[in-house]
Protein backbone atom coordinates (compact mmCIF):
# COMPACT_ATOMS: atom_id res chain seq x y z
CA MET A 1 -26.66 3.71 20.56
CA SER A 2 -23.11 3.24 21.74
CA ALA A 3 -20.45 5.90 21.27
CA ARG A 4 -18.47 3.62 18.99
CA ARG A 5 -21.39 3.04 16.66
CA ALA A 6 -22.29 6.71 16.60
CA ARG A 7 -18.71 7.67 15.86
CA THR A 8 -18.21 5.22 12.99
CA GLY A 9 -21.72 5.68 11.59
CA ALA A 10 -22.15 1.92 11.09
CA THR A 11 -22.34 -1.29 13.01
CA ARG A 12 -19.12 -2.61 14.46
CA LYS A 13 -17.03 -5.02 12.45
CA ASN A 14 -15.00 -7.92 13.67
CA LEU A 15 -11.37 -6.85 14.05
CA THR A 16 -10.27 -9.24 11.31
CA GLU A 17 -12.58 -7.52 8.77
CA TYR A 18 -10.66 -4.24 8.89
CA GLN A 19 -8.33 -3.49 6.00
CA GLY A 20 -5.32 -2.91 8.27
CA TRP A 21 -5.68 -6.08 10.35
CA PRO A 22 -2.47 -8.15 10.11
CA LYS A 23 -3.12 -11.54 8.55
CA GLY A 24 -2.09 -14.56 10.55
CA ILE A 25 -3.09 -16.70 13.51
CA TYR A 26 -4.68 -13.99 15.64
CA PRO A 27 -7.10 -13.66 17.28
CA MET A 28 -6.68 -16.92 19.17
CA SER A 29 -9.73 -19.10 19.79
CA ASP A 30 -10.38 -17.32 23.10
CA GLY A 31 -10.15 -13.87 21.44
CA TRP A 32 -6.70 -12.97 22.78
CA VAL A 33 -4.40 -10.86 20.61
CA PRO A 34 -0.94 -9.54 21.46
CA PRO A 35 -0.96 -6.05 22.99
CA CYS A 36 1.15 -4.76 20.09
CA TYR A 37 -1.62 -5.47 17.55
CA PRO A 38 -3.65 -2.46 16.43
CA LYS A 39 -6.73 -1.48 18.42
CA GLU A 40 -10.12 -0.83 16.81
CA ASP A 41 -9.63 2.96 16.81
CA GLU A 42 -6.29 2.56 15.02
CA LEU A 43 -7.85 0.22 12.46
CA ILE A 44 -10.68 2.67 11.76
CA GLU A 45 -8.17 5.51 11.35
CA PHE A 46 -6.04 3.40 8.98
CA GLU A 47 -9.07 2.36 6.93
CA ASN A 48 -10.23 5.98 6.58
CA LYS A 49 -6.72 7.01 5.54
CA MET A 50 -6.62 4.27 2.88
CA LYS A 51 -10.03 5.33 1.53
CA ALA A 52 -8.91 8.98 1.33
CA ARG A 53 -5.87 8.22 -0.86
CA LYS A 54 -5.99 9.51 -4.40
CA LYS A 55 -4.99 7.46 -7.45
CA ALA A 56 -3.39 9.23 -10.38
CA THR A 57 -4.34 8.37 -13.94
CA LEU A 58 -1.22 6.89 -15.51
CA VAL A 59 -0.04 5.69 -18.89
CA LYS A 60 2.79 3.29 -19.59
CA ARG A 61 5.23 2.39 -22.32
CA HIS A 62 7.16 -0.84 -22.73
CA VAL A 63 10.74 -0.28 -23.87
CA CYS A 64 14.05 -2.15 -23.99
CA VAL A 65 17.29 -0.35 -23.18
CA LYS A 66 20.95 -1.28 -22.77
CA ALA A 67 22.81 -1.06 -19.46
CA PRO A 68 24.26 2.49 -19.85
CA GLN A 69 20.83 3.95 -20.60
CA PHE A 70 19.27 1.95 -17.77
CA GLU A 71 21.86 3.29 -15.33
CA ALA A 72 21.05 6.88 -16.32
CA LEU A 73 17.25 6.43 -16.41
CA SER A 74 17.04 4.49 -13.15
CA LYS A 75 18.69 7.16 -10.98
CA ARG A 76 15.98 8.27 -8.56
CA GLU A 77 16.86 11.96 -8.78
CA PHE A 78 16.66 11.88 -12.60
CA ALA A 79 13.35 9.99 -12.52
CA GLN A 80 11.89 12.40 -9.93
CA LYS A 81 12.96 15.43 -11.96
CA SER A 82 11.46 13.89 -15.12
CA ASP A 83 8.21 12.73 -13.41
CA TYR A 84 8.18 9.01 -14.20
CA SER A 85 8.46 5.68 -12.41
CA ILE A 86 9.91 2.44 -13.74
CA LEU A 87 9.33 -1.27 -13.35
CA ALA A 88 12.34 -3.03 -14.90
CA TYR A 89 13.42 -6.59 -15.60
CA ALA A 90 16.94 -7.57 -16.56
CA VAL A 91 16.90 -9.66 -19.74
CA ALA A 92 18.67 -13.00 -19.31
CA PRO A 93 21.87 -13.34 -21.35
CA GLY A 94 21.18 -14.76 -24.78
CA GLU A 95 20.30 -13.58 -28.26
CA TYR A 96 19.04 -10.16 -27.12
CA SER A 97 21.18 -9.48 -24.07
CA GLY A 98 24.85 -9.80 -23.24
CA GLU A 99 27.21 -8.91 -20.43
CA GLY A 100 28.33 -5.51 -19.14
CA ASP A 101 27.25 -2.59 -21.31
CA ASP A 102 25.52 -5.00 -23.70
CA ARG A 103 23.10 -6.12 -20.96
CA SER A 104 19.46 -5.40 -21.90
CA TYR A 105 16.62 -4.33 -19.64
CA PHE A 106 12.90 -4.57 -20.32
CA MET A 107 11.31 -1.50 -18.74
CA ILE A 108 7.75 -0.41 -18.21
CA VAL A 109 7.72 3.37 -17.82
CA TYR A 110 4.77 4.88 -15.90
CA TYR A 111 3.86 8.57 -15.99
CA GLU A 112 0.92 10.95 -16.03
CA PRO A 113 -0.35 11.85 -19.53
CA ALA A 114 0.29 15.56 -18.92
CA LYS A 115 4.01 14.80 -18.35
CA ARG A 116 4.48 13.03 -21.69
CA SER A 117 6.80 15.58 -23.31
CA LYS A 118 8.93 15.83 -20.15
CA VAL A 119 9.40 12.05 -20.08
CA GLU A 120 10.19 11.92 -23.81
CA ARG A 121 12.83 14.66 -23.36
CA ALA A 122 14.38 12.74 -20.46
CA PHE A 123 14.70 9.59 -22.55
CA LYS A 124 16.05 11.58 -25.50
CA ALA A 125 18.75 13.01 -23.22
CA THR A 126 20.03 9.46 -22.67
CA GLY A 127 19.99 8.67 -26.39
CA MET A 128 16.67 6.81 -26.43
CA GLU A 129 13.68 7.86 -28.57
CA ILE A 130 10.44 6.55 -27.09
CA ASN A 131 8.06 8.50 -29.33
CA ASP A 132 7.50 5.42 -31.51
CA TYR A 133 6.58 3.17 -28.60
CA GLU A 134 2.87 2.75 -27.92
CA GLN A 135 1.47 4.62 -24.95
CA VAL A 136 -1.09 2.48 -23.09
CA VAL A 137 -3.50 3.65 -20.39
CA VAL A 138 -3.03 1.89 -17.05
CA ASP A 139 -6.24 0.25 -15.85
CA PRO A 140 -7.34 2.21 -12.74
CA ASP A 141 -8.69 -1.04 -11.27
CA SER A 142 -5.43 -2.93 -11.88
CA THR A 143 -4.61 -5.46 -9.19
CA MET A 144 -0.92 -5.60 -10.16
CA ALA A 145 0.83 -4.53 -6.95
CA GLN A 146 3.44 -2.34 -8.66
CA GLU A 147 0.85 -0.51 -10.78
CA GLU A 148 -1.29 0.19 -7.72
CA ARG A 149 1.78 1.42 -5.88
CA PHE A 150 2.71 3.78 -8.75
CA MET A 151 -0.86 5.12 -9.11
CA TYR A 152 -1.05 6.00 -5.41
CA ALA A 153 2.50 7.37 -5.34
CA HIS A 154 1.88 9.64 -8.34
CA GLY A 155 -1.46 10.67 -6.78
CA GLU A 156 0.46 11.84 -3.71
CA GLY A 157 3.16 13.55 -5.79
CA GLU A 158 5.80 10.91 -4.98
CA VAL A 159 7.23 10.14 -8.42
CA GLY A 160 10.55 8.65 -9.44
CA GLU A 161 10.35 5.18 -7.92
CA VAL A 162 12.37 2.54 -9.75
CA ILE A 163 11.64 -1.13 -9.09
CA LEU A 164 14.12 -3.64 -10.50
CA ALA A 165 12.60 -7.12 -10.39
CA GLU A 166 14.67 -9.73 -8.63
CA TYR A 167 14.25 -12.19 -11.48
CA GLU A 168 15.27 -12.00 -15.12
CA TYR A 169 13.06 -11.72 -18.17
CA GLN A 170 13.93 -14.55 -20.52
CA TYR A 171 13.27 -14.44 -24.25
CA VAL A 172 12.38 -17.84 -25.71
CA ALA A 173 12.14 -18.32 -29.48
CA LYS A 174 8.98 -19.81 -30.97
CA GLY A 175 9.31 -23.49 -31.87
CA THR A 176 11.84 -24.30 -29.14
CA PRO A 177 11.09 -26.89 -26.42
CA GLU A 178 11.07 -24.12 -23.78
CA TYR A 179 8.45 -22.18 -25.76
CA ASP A 180 6.17 -25.21 -26.01
CA ASP A 181 6.55 -26.15 -22.33
CA PRO A 182 3.30 -25.14 -20.54
CA TRP A 183 5.33 -24.32 -17.38
CA GLY A 184 7.63 -22.00 -19.29
CA PRO A 185 11.40 -21.98 -19.57
CA THR A 186 13.61 -23.29 -16.79
CA HIS A 187 17.08 -22.19 -15.81
CA ALA A 188 19.90 -24.66 -16.38
CA GLU A 189 20.83 -24.52 -12.67
CA GLY A 190 17.23 -24.39 -11.45
CA ARG A 191 17.33 -27.91 -10.04
CA PHE A 192 19.84 -26.69 -7.42
CA TRP A 193 17.57 -23.89 -6.17
CA ASP A 194 14.87 -25.95 -4.44
C-alpha cells in the first residue's frame, strides 16, 4: 500500500473531487495545472479542516427597523458585544419606506438561543422591542449561503457580522400588475441596466 493511501486511510481521489479544488478549466486535457494551484496534500488538509468546523445552533427573527435603529444595530462592535449577526435588506422607497431617517430596513437577526435575553436588551436599548416577533429555528442543513456562514461563524465564536444586501427589498401590494407578474416586480430604470 502506498504511503499516500495509508496516510489518508482511503483510496486516492481525483484532484477535482476535493472540496477545496478551484472550479474552472483546470486540469487541462493533458493533466497540466498551474503551479499555484493547491497540491493534493493541501487539498486533504483543507478538506479535513472543513470537516472539523463546528456549526452553532441558531434562531432568527425577522424585523423591520428605521434608519436610525439600523445604524445603531449594524455597528459591528455593538453586534459583537450583543452576540448577534444580521442579514439586512434596504426597503425600496414607497408606502413603507422613505428617504433619510424614514428609510426602512428588513432585517433577519441570527443568534444562539442561550443569548436571547442579551439580544432583546440590545434591541430595547435602540428603542425596538423584538419580544413580540416570532423566533424561528434555523435549519442546520440550510443551503442559504449567509445562514451557513453565520452558523459556522457563531460555532467558532465569531459573532457580530452584518451583511447588507446589495439589492433592495420591494413591497408590492396584492392585486397590482407587479404582484401578478410571475417574474416579480421590475425597477422603472431596469431596462438601462442590461
